[in-house]
CSV table of C-alpha atoms in Angstrom, one decimal:
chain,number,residue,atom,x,y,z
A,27,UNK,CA,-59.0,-7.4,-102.4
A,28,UNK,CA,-57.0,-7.4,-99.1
A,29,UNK,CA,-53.9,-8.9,-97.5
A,30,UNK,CA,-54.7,-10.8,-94.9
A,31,UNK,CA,-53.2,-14.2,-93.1
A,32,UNK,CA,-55.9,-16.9,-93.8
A,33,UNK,CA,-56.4,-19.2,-90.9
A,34,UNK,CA,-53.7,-21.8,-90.5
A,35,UNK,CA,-51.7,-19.9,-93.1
A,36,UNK,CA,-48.7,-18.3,-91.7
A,37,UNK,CA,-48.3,-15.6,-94.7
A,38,UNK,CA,-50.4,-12.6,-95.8
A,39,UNK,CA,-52.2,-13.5,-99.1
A,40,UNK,CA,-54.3,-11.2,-101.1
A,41,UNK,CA,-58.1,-12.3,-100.6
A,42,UNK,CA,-61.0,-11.3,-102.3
A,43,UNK,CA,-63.1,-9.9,-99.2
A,44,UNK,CA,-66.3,-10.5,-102.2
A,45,UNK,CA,-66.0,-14.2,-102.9
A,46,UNK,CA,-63.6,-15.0,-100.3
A,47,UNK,CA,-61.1,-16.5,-102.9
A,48,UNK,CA,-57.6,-16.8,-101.9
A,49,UNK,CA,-55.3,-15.3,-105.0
A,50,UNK,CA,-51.7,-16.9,-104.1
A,51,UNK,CA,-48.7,-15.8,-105.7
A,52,UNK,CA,-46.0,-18.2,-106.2
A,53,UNK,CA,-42.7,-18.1,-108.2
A,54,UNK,CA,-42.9,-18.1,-111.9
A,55,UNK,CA,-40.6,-20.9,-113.9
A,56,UNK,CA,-39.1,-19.3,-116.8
A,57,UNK,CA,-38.3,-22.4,-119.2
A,58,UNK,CA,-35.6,-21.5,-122.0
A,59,UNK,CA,-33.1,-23.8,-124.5
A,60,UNK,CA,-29.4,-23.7,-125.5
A,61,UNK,CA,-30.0,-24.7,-128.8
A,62,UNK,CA,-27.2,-26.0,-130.3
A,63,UNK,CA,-26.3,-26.6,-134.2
A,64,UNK,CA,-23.2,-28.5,-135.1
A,65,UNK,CA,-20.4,-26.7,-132.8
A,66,UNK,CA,-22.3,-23.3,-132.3
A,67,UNK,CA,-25.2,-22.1,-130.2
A,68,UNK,CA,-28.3,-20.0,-131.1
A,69,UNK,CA,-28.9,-16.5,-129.6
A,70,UNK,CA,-31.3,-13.8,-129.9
A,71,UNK,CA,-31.0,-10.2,-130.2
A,72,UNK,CA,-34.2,-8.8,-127.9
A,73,UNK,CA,-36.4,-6.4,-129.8
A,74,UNK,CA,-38.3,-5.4,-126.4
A,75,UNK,CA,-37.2,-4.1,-123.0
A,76,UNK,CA,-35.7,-5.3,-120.3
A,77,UNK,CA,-32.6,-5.4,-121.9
A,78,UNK,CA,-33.9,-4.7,-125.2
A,79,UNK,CA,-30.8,-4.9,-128.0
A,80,UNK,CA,-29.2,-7.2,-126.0
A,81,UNK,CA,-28.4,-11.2,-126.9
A,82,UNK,CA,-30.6,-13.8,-125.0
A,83,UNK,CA,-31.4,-17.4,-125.0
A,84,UNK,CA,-35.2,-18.2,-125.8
A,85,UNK,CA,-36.9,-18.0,-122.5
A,86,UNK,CA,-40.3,-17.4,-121.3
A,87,UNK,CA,-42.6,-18.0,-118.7
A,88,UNK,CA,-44.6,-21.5,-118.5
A,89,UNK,CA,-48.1,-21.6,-119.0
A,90,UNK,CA,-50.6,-24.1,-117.3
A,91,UNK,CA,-50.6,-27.3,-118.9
A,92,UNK,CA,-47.2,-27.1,-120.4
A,93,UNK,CA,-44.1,-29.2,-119.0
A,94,UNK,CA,-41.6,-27.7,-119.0
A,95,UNK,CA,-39.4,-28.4,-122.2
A,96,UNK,CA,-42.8,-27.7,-124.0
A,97,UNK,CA,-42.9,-24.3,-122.6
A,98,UNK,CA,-38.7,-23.9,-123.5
A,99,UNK,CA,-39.4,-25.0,-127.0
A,100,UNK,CA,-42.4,-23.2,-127.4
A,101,UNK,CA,-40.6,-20.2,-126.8
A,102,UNK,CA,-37.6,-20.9,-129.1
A,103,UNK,CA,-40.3,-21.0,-132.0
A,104,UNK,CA,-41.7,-17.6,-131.2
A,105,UNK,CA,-38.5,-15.7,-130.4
A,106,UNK,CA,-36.4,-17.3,-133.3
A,107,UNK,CA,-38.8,-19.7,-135.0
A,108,UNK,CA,-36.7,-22.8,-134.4
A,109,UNK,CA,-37.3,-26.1,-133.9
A,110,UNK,CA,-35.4,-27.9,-131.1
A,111,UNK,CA,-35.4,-31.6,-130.1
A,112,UNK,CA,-33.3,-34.1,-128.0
A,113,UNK,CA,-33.7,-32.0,-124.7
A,114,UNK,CA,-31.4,-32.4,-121.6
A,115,UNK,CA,-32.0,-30.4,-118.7
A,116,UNK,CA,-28.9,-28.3,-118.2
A,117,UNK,CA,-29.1,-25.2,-115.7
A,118,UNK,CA,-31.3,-24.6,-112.9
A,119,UNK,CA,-31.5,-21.2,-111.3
A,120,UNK,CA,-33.1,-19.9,-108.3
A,121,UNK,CA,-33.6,-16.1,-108.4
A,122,UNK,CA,-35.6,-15.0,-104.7
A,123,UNK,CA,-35.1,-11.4,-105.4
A,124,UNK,CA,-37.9,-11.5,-108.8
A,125,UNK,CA,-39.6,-14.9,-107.4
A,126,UNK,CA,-38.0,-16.8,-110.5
A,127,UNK,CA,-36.6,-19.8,-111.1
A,128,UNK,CA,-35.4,-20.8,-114.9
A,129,UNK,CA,-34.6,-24.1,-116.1
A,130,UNK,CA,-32.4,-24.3,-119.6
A,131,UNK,CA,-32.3,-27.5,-121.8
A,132,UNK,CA,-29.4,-28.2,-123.9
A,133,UNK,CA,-31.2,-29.0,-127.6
A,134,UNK,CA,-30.1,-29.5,-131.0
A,135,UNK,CA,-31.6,-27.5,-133.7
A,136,UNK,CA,-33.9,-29.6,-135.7
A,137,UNK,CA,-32.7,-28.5,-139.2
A,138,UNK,CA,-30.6,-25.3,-138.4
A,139,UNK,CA,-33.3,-23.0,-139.9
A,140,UNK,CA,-34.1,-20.0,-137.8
A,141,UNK,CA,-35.7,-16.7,-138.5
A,142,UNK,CA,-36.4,-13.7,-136.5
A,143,UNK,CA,-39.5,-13.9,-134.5
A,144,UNK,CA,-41.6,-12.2,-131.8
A,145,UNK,CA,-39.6,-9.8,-129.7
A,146,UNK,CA,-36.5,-10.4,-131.5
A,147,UNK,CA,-34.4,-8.1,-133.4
A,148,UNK,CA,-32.0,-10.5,-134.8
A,149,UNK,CA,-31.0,-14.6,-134.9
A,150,UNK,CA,-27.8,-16.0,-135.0
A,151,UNK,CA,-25.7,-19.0,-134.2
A,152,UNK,CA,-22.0,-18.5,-132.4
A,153,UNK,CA,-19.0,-20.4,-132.0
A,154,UNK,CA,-17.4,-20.0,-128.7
A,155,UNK,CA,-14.9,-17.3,-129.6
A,156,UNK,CA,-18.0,-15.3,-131.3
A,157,UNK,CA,-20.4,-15.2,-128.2
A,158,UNK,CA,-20.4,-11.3,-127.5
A,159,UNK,CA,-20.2,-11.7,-123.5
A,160,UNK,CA,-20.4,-7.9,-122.9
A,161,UNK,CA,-24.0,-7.8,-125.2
A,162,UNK,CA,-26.0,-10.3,-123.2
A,163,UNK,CA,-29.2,-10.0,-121.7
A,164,UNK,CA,-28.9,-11.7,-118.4
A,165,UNK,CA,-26.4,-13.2,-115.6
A,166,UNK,CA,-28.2,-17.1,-116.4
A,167,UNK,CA,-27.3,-16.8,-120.4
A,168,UNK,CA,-23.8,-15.7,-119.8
A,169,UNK,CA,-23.5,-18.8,-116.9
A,170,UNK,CA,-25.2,-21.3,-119.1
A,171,UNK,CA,-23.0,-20.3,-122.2
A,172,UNK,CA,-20.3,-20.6,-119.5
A,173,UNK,CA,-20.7,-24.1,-118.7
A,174,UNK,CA,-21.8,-25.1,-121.7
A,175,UNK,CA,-18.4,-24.4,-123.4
A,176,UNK,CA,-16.5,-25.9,-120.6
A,177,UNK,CA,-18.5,-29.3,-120.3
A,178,UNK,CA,-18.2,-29.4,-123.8
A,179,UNK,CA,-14.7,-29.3,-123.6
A,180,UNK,CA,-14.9,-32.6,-120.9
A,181,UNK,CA,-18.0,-34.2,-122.9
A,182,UNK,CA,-19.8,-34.5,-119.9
A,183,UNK,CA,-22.7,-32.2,-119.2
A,184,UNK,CA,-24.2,-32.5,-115.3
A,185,UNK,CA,-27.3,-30.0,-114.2
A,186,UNK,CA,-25.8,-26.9,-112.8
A,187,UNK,CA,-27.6,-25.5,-110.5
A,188,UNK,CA,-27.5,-22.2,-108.6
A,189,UNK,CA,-28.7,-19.7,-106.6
A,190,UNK,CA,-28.6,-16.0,-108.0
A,191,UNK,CA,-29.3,-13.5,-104.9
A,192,UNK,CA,-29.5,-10.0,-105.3
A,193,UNK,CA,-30.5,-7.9,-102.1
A,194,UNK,CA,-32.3,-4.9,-103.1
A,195,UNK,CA,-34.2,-1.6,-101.7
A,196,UNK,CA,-38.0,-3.0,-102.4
A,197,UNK,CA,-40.0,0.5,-102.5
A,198,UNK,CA,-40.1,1.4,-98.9
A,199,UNK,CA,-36.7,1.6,-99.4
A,200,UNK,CA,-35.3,-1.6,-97.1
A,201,UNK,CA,-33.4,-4.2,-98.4
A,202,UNK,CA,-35.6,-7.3,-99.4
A,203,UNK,CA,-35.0,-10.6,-97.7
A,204,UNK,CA,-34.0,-13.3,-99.9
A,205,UNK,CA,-34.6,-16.5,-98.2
A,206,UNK,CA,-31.3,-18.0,-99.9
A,207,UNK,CA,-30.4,-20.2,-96.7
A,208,UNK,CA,-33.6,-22.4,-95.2
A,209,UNK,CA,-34.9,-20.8,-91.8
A,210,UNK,CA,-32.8,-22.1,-89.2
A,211,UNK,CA,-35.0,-23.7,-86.8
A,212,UNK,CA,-35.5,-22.7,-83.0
B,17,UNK,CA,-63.0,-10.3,-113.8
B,18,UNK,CA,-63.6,-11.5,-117.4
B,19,UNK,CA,-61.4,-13.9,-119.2
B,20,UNK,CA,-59.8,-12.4,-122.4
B,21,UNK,CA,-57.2,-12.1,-124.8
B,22,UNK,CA,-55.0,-9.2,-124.1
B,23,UNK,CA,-53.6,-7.2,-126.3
B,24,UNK,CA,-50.2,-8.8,-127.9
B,25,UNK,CA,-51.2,-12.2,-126.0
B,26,UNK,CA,-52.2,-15.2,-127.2
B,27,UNK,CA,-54.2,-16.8,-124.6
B,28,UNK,CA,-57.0,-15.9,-122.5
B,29,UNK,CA,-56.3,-14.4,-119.1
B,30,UNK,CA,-58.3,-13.1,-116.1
B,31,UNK,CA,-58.4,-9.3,-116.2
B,32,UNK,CA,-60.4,-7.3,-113.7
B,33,UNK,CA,-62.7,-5.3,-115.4
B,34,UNK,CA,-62.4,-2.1,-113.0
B,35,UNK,CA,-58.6,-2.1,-112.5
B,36,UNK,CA,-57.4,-3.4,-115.8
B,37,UNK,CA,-54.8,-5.7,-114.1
B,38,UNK,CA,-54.1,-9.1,-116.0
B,39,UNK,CA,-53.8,-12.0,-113.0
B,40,UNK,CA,-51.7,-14.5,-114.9
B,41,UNK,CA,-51.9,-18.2,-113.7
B,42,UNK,CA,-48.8,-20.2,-114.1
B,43,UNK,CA,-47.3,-23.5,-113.0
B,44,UNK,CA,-46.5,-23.5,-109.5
B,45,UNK,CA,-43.1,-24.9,-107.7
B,46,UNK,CA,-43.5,-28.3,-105.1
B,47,UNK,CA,-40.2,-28.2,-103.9
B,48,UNK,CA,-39.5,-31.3,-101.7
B,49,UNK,CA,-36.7,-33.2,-100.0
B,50,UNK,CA,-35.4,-36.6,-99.9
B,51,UNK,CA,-33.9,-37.0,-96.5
B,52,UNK,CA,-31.1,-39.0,-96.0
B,53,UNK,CA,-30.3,-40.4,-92.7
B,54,UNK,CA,-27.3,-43.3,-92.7
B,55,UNK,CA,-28.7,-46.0,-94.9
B,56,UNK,CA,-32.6,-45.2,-94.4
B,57,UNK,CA,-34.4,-42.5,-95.7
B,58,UNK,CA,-36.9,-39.9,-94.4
B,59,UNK,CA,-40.9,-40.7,-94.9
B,60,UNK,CA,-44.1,-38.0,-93.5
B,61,UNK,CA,-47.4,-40.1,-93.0
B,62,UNK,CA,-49.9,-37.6,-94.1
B,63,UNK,CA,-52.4,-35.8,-91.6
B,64,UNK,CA,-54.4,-34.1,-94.2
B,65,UNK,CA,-56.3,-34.9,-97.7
B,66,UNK,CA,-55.4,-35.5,-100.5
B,67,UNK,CA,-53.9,-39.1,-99.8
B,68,UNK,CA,-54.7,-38.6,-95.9
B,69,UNK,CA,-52.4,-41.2,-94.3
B,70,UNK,CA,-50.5,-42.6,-97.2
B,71,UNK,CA,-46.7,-41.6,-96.9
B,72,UNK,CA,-44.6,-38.9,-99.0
B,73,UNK,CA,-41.4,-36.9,-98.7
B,74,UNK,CA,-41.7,-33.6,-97.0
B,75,UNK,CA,-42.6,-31.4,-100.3
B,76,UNK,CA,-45.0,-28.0,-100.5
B,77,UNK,CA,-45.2,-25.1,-102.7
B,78,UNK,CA,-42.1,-22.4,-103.3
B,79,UNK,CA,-43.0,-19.5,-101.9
B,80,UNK,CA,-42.0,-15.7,-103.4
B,81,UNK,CA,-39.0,-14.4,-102.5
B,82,UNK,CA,-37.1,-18.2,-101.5
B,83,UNK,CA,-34.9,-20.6,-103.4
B,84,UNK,CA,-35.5,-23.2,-104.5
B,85,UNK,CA,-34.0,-25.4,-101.7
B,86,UNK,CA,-34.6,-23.3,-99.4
B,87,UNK,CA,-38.6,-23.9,-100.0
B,88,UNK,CA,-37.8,-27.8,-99.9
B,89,UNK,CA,-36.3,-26.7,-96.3
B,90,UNK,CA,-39.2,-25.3,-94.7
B,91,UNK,CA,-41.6,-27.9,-96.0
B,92,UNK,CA,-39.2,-30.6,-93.9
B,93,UNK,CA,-39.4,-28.4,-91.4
B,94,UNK,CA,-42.7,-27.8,-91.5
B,95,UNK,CA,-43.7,-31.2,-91.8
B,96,UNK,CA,-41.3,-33.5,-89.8
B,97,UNK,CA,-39.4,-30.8,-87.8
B,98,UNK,CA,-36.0,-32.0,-89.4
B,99,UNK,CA,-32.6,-30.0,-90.7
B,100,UNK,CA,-31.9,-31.0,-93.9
B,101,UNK,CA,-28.2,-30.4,-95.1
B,102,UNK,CA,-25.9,-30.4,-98.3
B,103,UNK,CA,-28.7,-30.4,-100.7
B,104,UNK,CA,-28.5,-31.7,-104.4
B,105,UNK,CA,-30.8,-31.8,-106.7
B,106,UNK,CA,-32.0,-35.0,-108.1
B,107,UNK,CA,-35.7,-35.1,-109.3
B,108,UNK,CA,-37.2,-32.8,-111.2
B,109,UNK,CA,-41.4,-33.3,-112.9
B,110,UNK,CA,-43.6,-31.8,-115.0
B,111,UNK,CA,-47.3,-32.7,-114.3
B,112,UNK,CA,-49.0,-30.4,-117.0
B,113,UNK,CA,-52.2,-31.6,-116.1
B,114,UNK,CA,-52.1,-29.7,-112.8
B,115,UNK,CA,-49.8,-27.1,-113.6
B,116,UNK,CA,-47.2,-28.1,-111.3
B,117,UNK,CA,-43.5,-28.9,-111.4
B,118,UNK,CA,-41.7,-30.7,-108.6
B,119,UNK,CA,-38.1,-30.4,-107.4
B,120,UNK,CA,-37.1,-32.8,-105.1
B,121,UNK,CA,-33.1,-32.2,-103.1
B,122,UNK,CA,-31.1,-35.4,-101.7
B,123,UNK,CA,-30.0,-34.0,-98.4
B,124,UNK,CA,-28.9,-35.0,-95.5
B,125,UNK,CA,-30.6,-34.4,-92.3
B,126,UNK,CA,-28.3,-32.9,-90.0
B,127,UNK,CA,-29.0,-34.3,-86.5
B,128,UNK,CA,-30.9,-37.4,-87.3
B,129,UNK,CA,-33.8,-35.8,-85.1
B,130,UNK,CA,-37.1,-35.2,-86.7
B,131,UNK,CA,-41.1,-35.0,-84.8
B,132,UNK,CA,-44.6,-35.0,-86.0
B,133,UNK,CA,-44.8,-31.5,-88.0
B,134,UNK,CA,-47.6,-29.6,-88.9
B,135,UNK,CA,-50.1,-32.0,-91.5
B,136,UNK,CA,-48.2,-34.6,-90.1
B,137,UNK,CA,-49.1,-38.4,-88.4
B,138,UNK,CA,-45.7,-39.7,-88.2
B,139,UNK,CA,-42.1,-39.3,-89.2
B,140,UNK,CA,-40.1,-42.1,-89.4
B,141,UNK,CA,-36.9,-43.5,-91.2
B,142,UNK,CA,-37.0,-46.4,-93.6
B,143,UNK,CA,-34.1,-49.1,-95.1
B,144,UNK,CA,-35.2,-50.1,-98.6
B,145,UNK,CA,-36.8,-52.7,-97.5
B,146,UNK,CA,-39.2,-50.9,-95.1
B,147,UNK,CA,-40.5,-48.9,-97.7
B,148,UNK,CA,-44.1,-49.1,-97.6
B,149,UNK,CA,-44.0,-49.0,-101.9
B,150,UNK,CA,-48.3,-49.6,-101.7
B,151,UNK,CA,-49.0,-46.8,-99.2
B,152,UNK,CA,-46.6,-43.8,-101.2
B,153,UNK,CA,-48.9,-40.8,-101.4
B,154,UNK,CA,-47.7,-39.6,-105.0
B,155,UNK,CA,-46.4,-41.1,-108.1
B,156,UNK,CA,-43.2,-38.8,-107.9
B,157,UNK,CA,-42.8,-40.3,-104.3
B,158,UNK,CA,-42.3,-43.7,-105.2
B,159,UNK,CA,-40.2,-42.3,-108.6
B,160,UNK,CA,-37.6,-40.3,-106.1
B,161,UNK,CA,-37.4,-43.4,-104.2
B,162,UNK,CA,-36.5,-46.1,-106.7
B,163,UNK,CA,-34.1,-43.8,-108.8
B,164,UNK,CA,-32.2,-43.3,-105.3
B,165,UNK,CA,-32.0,-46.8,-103.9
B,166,UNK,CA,-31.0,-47.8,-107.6
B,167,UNK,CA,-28.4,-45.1,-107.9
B,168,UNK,CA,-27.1,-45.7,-104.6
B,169,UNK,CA,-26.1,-48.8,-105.4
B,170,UNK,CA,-24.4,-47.3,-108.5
B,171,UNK,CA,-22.9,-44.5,-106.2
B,172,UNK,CA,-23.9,-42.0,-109.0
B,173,UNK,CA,-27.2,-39.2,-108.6
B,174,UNK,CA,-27.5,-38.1,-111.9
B,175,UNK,CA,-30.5,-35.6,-111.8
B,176,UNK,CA,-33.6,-37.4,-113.3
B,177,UNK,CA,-36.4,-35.5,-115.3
B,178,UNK,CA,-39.8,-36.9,-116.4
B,179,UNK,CA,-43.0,-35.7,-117.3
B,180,UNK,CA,-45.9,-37.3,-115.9
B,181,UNK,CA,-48.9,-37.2,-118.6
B,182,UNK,CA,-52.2,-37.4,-117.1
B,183,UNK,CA,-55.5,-37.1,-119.3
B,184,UNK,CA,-58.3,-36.4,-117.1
B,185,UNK,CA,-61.6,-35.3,-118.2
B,186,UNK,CA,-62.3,-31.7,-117.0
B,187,UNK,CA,-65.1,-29.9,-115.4
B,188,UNK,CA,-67.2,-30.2,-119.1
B,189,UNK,CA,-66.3,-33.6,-119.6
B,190,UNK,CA,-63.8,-32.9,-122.1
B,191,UNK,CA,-60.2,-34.4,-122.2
B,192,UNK,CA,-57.6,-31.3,-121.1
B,193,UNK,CA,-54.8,-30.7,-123.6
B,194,UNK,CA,-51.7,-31.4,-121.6
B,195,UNK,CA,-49.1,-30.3,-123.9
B,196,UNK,CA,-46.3,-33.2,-122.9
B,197,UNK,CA,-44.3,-32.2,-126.8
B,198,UNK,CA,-43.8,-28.7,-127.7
B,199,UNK,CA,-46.4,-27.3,-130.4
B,200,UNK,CA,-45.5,-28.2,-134.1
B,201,UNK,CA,-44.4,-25.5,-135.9
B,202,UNK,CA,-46.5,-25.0,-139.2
């Protein structure tokens, strides 16, 4: 396998100097749900690492030939075997830096029942004042619980959308470039 | 590279034999624009197959390391060498059946100026009743379109979401599982 710039490409892409075979990497969609039940929200303790012990939403990459609710509820049954239904897409989040973007659905809890499941400690649900901000996995739960409770307060629930960038050393030791803005044309 | 179940996985992957390294294949980003010019809107005439010389909206894959927008950007740059400014996000689709996912931004272009792009014929801007509605390259072209000239006359973009279910028959001639509803929990 090398990295090379195909003709009439204009980025280095691993080939396969065997079969010739392009292997193009792309940004993963991480698809996750707010499920809600009554005036609380479900969260899950992580059993693994990164961030292991802390609380999360389910959220997990898609697989090919899911959309992307099936993917978000697909998760919620294996990290906190829960049923969710009535999806609204809810938060949108570009993250450049890890070549991720996750998409939340606000969902109500079929029938409340939950139970601990893969790669999860612990399942619980939370009213507002019980969320435990300082515990939680990842900047996109705390921002989703964010708006959540403060749409919730206006009854009105738009997409939220946002851009997370994080410049960091890669392993040569320079800081990454995060294409946040578009390139500004010549 | 065989295809097989790793350990703590549930679904086949590619995993090179010598190396040990899973290649997971996930959905991949389209990220597009609808560019808005005055009253008329934005349109590519395709150089290149599929759907050579039908028209779209300047749309490609996300690339690693950019936002979301920021992807939709270069493709209308790439493709009709137009600015595109004050993005919002107002499509969004899940096509299963080829593992993609589009995002589509309303933005403005910035100058009004725009030229025949890379995989390009033409570039030109269209009133609602220019649209050429028989000669749209994609379904979620022609989608994009009548949600905006609809909401425009509402004067309210609410971000739409649909999944666009395809059952093809695949390579062996069977019908591929496109998994528009999340798996049923036992």
């Amino acid at each position: 396998m090398s990295l090379e710039v195909p003709p009439g490409d204009s980025r280095e892409r691993f080939v396969c100097a065997t079969c010739n075979i392009i292997h193009y990497q792309n940004p993963r969609i991480v698809a996750g749900c707010l499920p809600i039940w009554e005036d609380r929200v479900m969260l899950c303790r992580r059993a693994i690492q990164p961030r292991k012990n802390t609380w999360t939403l389910p959220a997990g990459f898609l697989e090919n030939n899911e959309t992307c609710f099936a993917g978000a509820a697909r998760e919620t049954w294996e990290e906190a075997r829960a049923r969710v239904a009535n999806p609204h897409l809810y938060t949108v989040f570009s993250l450049p830096h890890i070549s991720q973007v996750y998409l939340f659905y606000r969902a109500q809890l079929v029938d409340g029942s939950f139970a601990v499941g893969e790669e999860t400690l612990e399942v619980a649900l939370f009213a507002e004042h019980e969320i435990p901000w300082d515990e939680l996995a990842f900047p996109v739960v705390g921002k989703t619980l964010r708006h959540y409770f403060a749409d919730r307060r206006e009854r009105h629930f738009p997409v939220r959308t946002e851009d997370i960038i994080v410049t960091k050393p890669n392993v040569q030791g320079a800081i990454e470039d995060c294409a946040a803005e578009p390139p500004v044309p010549p």
